[in-house]
PDB file of C-alpha atoms in Angstrom:
ATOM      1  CA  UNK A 857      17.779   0.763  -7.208  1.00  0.00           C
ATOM      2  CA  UNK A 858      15.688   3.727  -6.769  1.00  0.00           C
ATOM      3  CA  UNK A 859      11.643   2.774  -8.036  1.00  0.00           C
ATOM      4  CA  UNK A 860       9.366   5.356  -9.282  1.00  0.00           C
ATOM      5  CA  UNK A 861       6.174   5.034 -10.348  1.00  0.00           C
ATOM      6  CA  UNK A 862       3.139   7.203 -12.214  1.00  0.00           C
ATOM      7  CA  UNK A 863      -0.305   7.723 -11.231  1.00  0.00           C
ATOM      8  CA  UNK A 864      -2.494   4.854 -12.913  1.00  0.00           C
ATOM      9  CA  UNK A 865      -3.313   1.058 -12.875  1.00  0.00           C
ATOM     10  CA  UNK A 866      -1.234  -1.808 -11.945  1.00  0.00           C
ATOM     11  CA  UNK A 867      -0.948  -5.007 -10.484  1.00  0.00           C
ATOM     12  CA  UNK A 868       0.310  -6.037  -7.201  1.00  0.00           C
ATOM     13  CA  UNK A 869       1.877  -9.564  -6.946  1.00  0.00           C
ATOM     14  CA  UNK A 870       1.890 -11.190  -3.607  1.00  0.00           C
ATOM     15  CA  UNK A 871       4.879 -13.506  -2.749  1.00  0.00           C
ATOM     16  CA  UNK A 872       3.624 -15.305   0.826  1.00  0.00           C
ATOM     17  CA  UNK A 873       6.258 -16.479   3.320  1.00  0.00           C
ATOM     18  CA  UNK A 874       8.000 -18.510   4.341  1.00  0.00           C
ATOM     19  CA  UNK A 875       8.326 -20.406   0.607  1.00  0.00           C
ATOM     20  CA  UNK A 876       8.441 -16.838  -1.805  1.00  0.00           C
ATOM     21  CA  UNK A 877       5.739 -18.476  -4.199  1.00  0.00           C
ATOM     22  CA  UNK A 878       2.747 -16.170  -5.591  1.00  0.00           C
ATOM     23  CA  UNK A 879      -0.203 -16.231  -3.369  1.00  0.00           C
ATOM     24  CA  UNK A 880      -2.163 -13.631  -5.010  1.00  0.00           C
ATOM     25  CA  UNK A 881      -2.560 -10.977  -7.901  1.00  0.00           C
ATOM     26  CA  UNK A 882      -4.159  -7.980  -6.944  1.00  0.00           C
ATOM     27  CA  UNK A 883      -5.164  -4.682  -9.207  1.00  0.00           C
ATOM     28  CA  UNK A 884      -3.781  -1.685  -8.214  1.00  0.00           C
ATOM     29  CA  UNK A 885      -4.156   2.113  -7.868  1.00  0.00           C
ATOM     30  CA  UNK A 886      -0.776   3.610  -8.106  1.00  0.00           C
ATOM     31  CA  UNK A 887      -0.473   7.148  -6.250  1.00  0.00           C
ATOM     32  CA  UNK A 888       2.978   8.342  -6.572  1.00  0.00           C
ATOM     33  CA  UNK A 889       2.118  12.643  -7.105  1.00  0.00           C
ATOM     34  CA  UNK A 890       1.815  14.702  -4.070  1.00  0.00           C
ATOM     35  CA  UNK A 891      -2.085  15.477  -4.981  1.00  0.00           C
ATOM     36  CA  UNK A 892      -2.827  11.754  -5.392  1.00  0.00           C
ATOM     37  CA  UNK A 893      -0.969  10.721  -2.343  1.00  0.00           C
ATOM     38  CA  UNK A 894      -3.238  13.395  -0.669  1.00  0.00           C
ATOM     39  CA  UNK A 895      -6.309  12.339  -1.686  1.00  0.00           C
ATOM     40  CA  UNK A 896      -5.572   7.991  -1.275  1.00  0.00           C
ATOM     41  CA  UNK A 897      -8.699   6.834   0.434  1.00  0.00           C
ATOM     42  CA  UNK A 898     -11.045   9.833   1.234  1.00  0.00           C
ATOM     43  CA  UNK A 899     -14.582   9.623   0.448  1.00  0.00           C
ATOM     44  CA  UNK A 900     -14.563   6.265  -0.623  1.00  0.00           C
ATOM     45  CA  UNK A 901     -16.644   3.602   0.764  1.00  0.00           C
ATOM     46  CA  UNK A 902     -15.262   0.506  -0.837  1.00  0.00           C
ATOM     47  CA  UNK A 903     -11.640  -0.402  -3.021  1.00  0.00           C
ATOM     48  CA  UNK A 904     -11.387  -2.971  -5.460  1.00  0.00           C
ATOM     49  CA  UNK A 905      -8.293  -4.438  -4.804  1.00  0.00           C
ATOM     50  CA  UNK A 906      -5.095  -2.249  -3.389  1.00  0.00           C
ATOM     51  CA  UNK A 907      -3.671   1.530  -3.702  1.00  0.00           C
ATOM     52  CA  UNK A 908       0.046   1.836  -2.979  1.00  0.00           C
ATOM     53  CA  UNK A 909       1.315   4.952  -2.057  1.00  0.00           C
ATOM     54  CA  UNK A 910       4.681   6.109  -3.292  1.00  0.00           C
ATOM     55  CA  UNK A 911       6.556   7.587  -1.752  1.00  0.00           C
ATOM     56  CA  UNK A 912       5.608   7.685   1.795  1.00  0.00           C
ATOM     57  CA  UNK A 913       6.021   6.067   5.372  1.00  0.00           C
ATOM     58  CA  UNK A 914       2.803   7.024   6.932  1.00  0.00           C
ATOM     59  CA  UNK A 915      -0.609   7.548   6.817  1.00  0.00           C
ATOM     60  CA  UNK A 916      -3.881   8.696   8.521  1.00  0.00           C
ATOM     61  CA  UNK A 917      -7.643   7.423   8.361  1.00  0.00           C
ATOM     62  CA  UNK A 918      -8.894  11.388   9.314  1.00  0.00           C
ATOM     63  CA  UNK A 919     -12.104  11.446   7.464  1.00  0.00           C
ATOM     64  CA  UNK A 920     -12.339   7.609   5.593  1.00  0.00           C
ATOM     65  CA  UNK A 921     -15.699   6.234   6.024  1.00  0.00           C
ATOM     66  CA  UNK A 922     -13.878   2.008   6.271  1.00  0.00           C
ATOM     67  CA  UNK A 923     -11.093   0.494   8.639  1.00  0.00           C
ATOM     68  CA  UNK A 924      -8.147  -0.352   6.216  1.00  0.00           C
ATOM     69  CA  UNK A 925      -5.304  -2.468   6.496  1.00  0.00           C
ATOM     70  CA  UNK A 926      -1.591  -1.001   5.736  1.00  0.00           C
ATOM     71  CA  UNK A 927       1.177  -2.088   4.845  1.00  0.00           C
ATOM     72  CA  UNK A 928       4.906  -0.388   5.196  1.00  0.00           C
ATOM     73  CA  UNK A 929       7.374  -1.427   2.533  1.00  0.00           C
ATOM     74  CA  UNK A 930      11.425  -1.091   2.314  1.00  0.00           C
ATOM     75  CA  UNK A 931      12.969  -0.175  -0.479  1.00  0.00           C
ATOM     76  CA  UNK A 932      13.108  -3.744  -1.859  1.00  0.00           C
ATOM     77  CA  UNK A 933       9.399  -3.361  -1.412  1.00  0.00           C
ATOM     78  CA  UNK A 934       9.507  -6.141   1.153  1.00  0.00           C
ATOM     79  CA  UNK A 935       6.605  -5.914   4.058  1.00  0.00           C
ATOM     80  CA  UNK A 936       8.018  -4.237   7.749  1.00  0.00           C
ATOM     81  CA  UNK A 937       4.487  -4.083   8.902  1.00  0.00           C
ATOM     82  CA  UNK A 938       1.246  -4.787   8.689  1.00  0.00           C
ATOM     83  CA  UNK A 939      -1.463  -2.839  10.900  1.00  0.00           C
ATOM     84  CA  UNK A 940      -5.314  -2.444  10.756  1.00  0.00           C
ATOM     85  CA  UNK A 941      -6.450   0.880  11.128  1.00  0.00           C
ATOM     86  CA  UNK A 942     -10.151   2.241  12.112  1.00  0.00           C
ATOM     87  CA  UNK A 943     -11.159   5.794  10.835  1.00  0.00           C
ATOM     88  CA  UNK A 944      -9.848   8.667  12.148  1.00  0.00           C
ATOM     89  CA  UNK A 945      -6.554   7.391  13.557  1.00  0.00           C
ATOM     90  CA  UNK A 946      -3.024   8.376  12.686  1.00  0.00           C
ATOM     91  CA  UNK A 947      -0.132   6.246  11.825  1.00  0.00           C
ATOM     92  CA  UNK A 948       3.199   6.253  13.364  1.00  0.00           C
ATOM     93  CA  UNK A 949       5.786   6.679  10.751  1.00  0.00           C
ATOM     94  CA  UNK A 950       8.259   4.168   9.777  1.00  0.00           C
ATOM     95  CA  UNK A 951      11.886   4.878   9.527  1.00  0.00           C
ATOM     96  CA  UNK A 952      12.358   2.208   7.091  1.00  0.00           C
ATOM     97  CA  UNK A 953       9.787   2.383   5.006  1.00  0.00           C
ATOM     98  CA  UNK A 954       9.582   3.699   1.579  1.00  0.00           C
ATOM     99  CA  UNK A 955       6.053   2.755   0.082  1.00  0.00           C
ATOM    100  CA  UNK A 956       2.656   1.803   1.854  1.00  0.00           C
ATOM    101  CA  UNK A 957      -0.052  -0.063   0.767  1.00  0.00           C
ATOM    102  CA  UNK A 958      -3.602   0.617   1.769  1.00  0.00           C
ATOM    103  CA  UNK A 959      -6.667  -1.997   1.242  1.00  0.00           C
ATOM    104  CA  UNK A 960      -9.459  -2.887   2.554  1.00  0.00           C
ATOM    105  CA  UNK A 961      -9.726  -4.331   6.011  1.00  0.00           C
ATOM    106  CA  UNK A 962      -9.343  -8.378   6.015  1.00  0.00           C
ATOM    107  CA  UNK A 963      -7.909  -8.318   2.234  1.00  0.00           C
ATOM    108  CA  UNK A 964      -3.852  -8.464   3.334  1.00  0.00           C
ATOM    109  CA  UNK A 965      -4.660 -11.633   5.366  1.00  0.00           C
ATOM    110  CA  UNK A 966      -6.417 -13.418   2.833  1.00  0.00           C
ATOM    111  CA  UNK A 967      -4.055 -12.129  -0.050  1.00  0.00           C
ATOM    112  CA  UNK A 968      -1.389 -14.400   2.348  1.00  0.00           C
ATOM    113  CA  UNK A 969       0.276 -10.555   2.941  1.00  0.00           C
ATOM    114  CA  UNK A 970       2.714 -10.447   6.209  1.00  0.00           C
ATOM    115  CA  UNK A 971       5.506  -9.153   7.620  1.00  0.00           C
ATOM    116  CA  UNK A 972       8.613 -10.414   5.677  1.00  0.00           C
ATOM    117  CA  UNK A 973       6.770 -10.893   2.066  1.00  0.00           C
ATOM    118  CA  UNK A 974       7.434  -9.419  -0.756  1.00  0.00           C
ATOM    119  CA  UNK A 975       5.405  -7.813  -3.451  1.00  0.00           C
ATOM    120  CA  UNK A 976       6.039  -6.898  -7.131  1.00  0.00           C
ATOM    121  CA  UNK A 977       4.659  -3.645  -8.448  1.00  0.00           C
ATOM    122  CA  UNK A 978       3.504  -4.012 -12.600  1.00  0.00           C
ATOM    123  CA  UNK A 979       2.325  -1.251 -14.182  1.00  0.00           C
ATOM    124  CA  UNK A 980      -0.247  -1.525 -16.424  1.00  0.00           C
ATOM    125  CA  UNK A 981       0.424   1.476 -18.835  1.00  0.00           C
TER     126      UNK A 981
END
């Protein structure tokens, strides 16, 4: 199944491992055109919540002003990796992956986020 998604609002759904149950609900900035992919992050100081980033299998942190965590998904949108990234750095890209997710540093661990979960994408339109 091949998921596409529009520029907007959703919410991400967190499903922790090892037992699959929710472990947190997360809103959502949903950057699936080539000009929002290319602008994710950049001159931000602060995001409330998550911005997933589809499709694509790597990033940068070349001018961000905050260390982020990331997060490469499959296709089944299930978690390969997880790194923490300072400003400035570039990502390796990931074979597998299909989508990233980009927060905050810190906010994947305490949203219970790891290699081998899976998260649900709603759109809020």
């Amino acid at each position: 199944m091949v998921v596409r998604w529009r520029d907007g609002r959703g919410e991400l759904v967190v499903r922790g491992v090892p037992d699959g149950g929710v472990s947190a609900r997360v809103p959502l900035e949903i950057a699936a055109s080539y000009r929002a992919r290319t602008r994710g992050l950049l001159g931000r100081d602060s995001l409330e919540g998550a911005l997933l980033l589809s499709p694509a299998n790597s990033i940068h942190t070349f001018r961000m002003r905050m260390p982020i965590d990331v997060a490469y998904l499959d296709r089944r949108l299930r978690v390969l990796a997880v790194r923490t990234m300072p400003p400035g750095r570039l990502g390796r890209p990931r074979v597998r992956a299909r989508h990233v997710i980009e927060a905050e540093a810190g906010a994947m661990e305490r949203w219970g986020l790891g290699v081998g979960s899976v998260v649900e994408v709603r759109d809020l339109r």
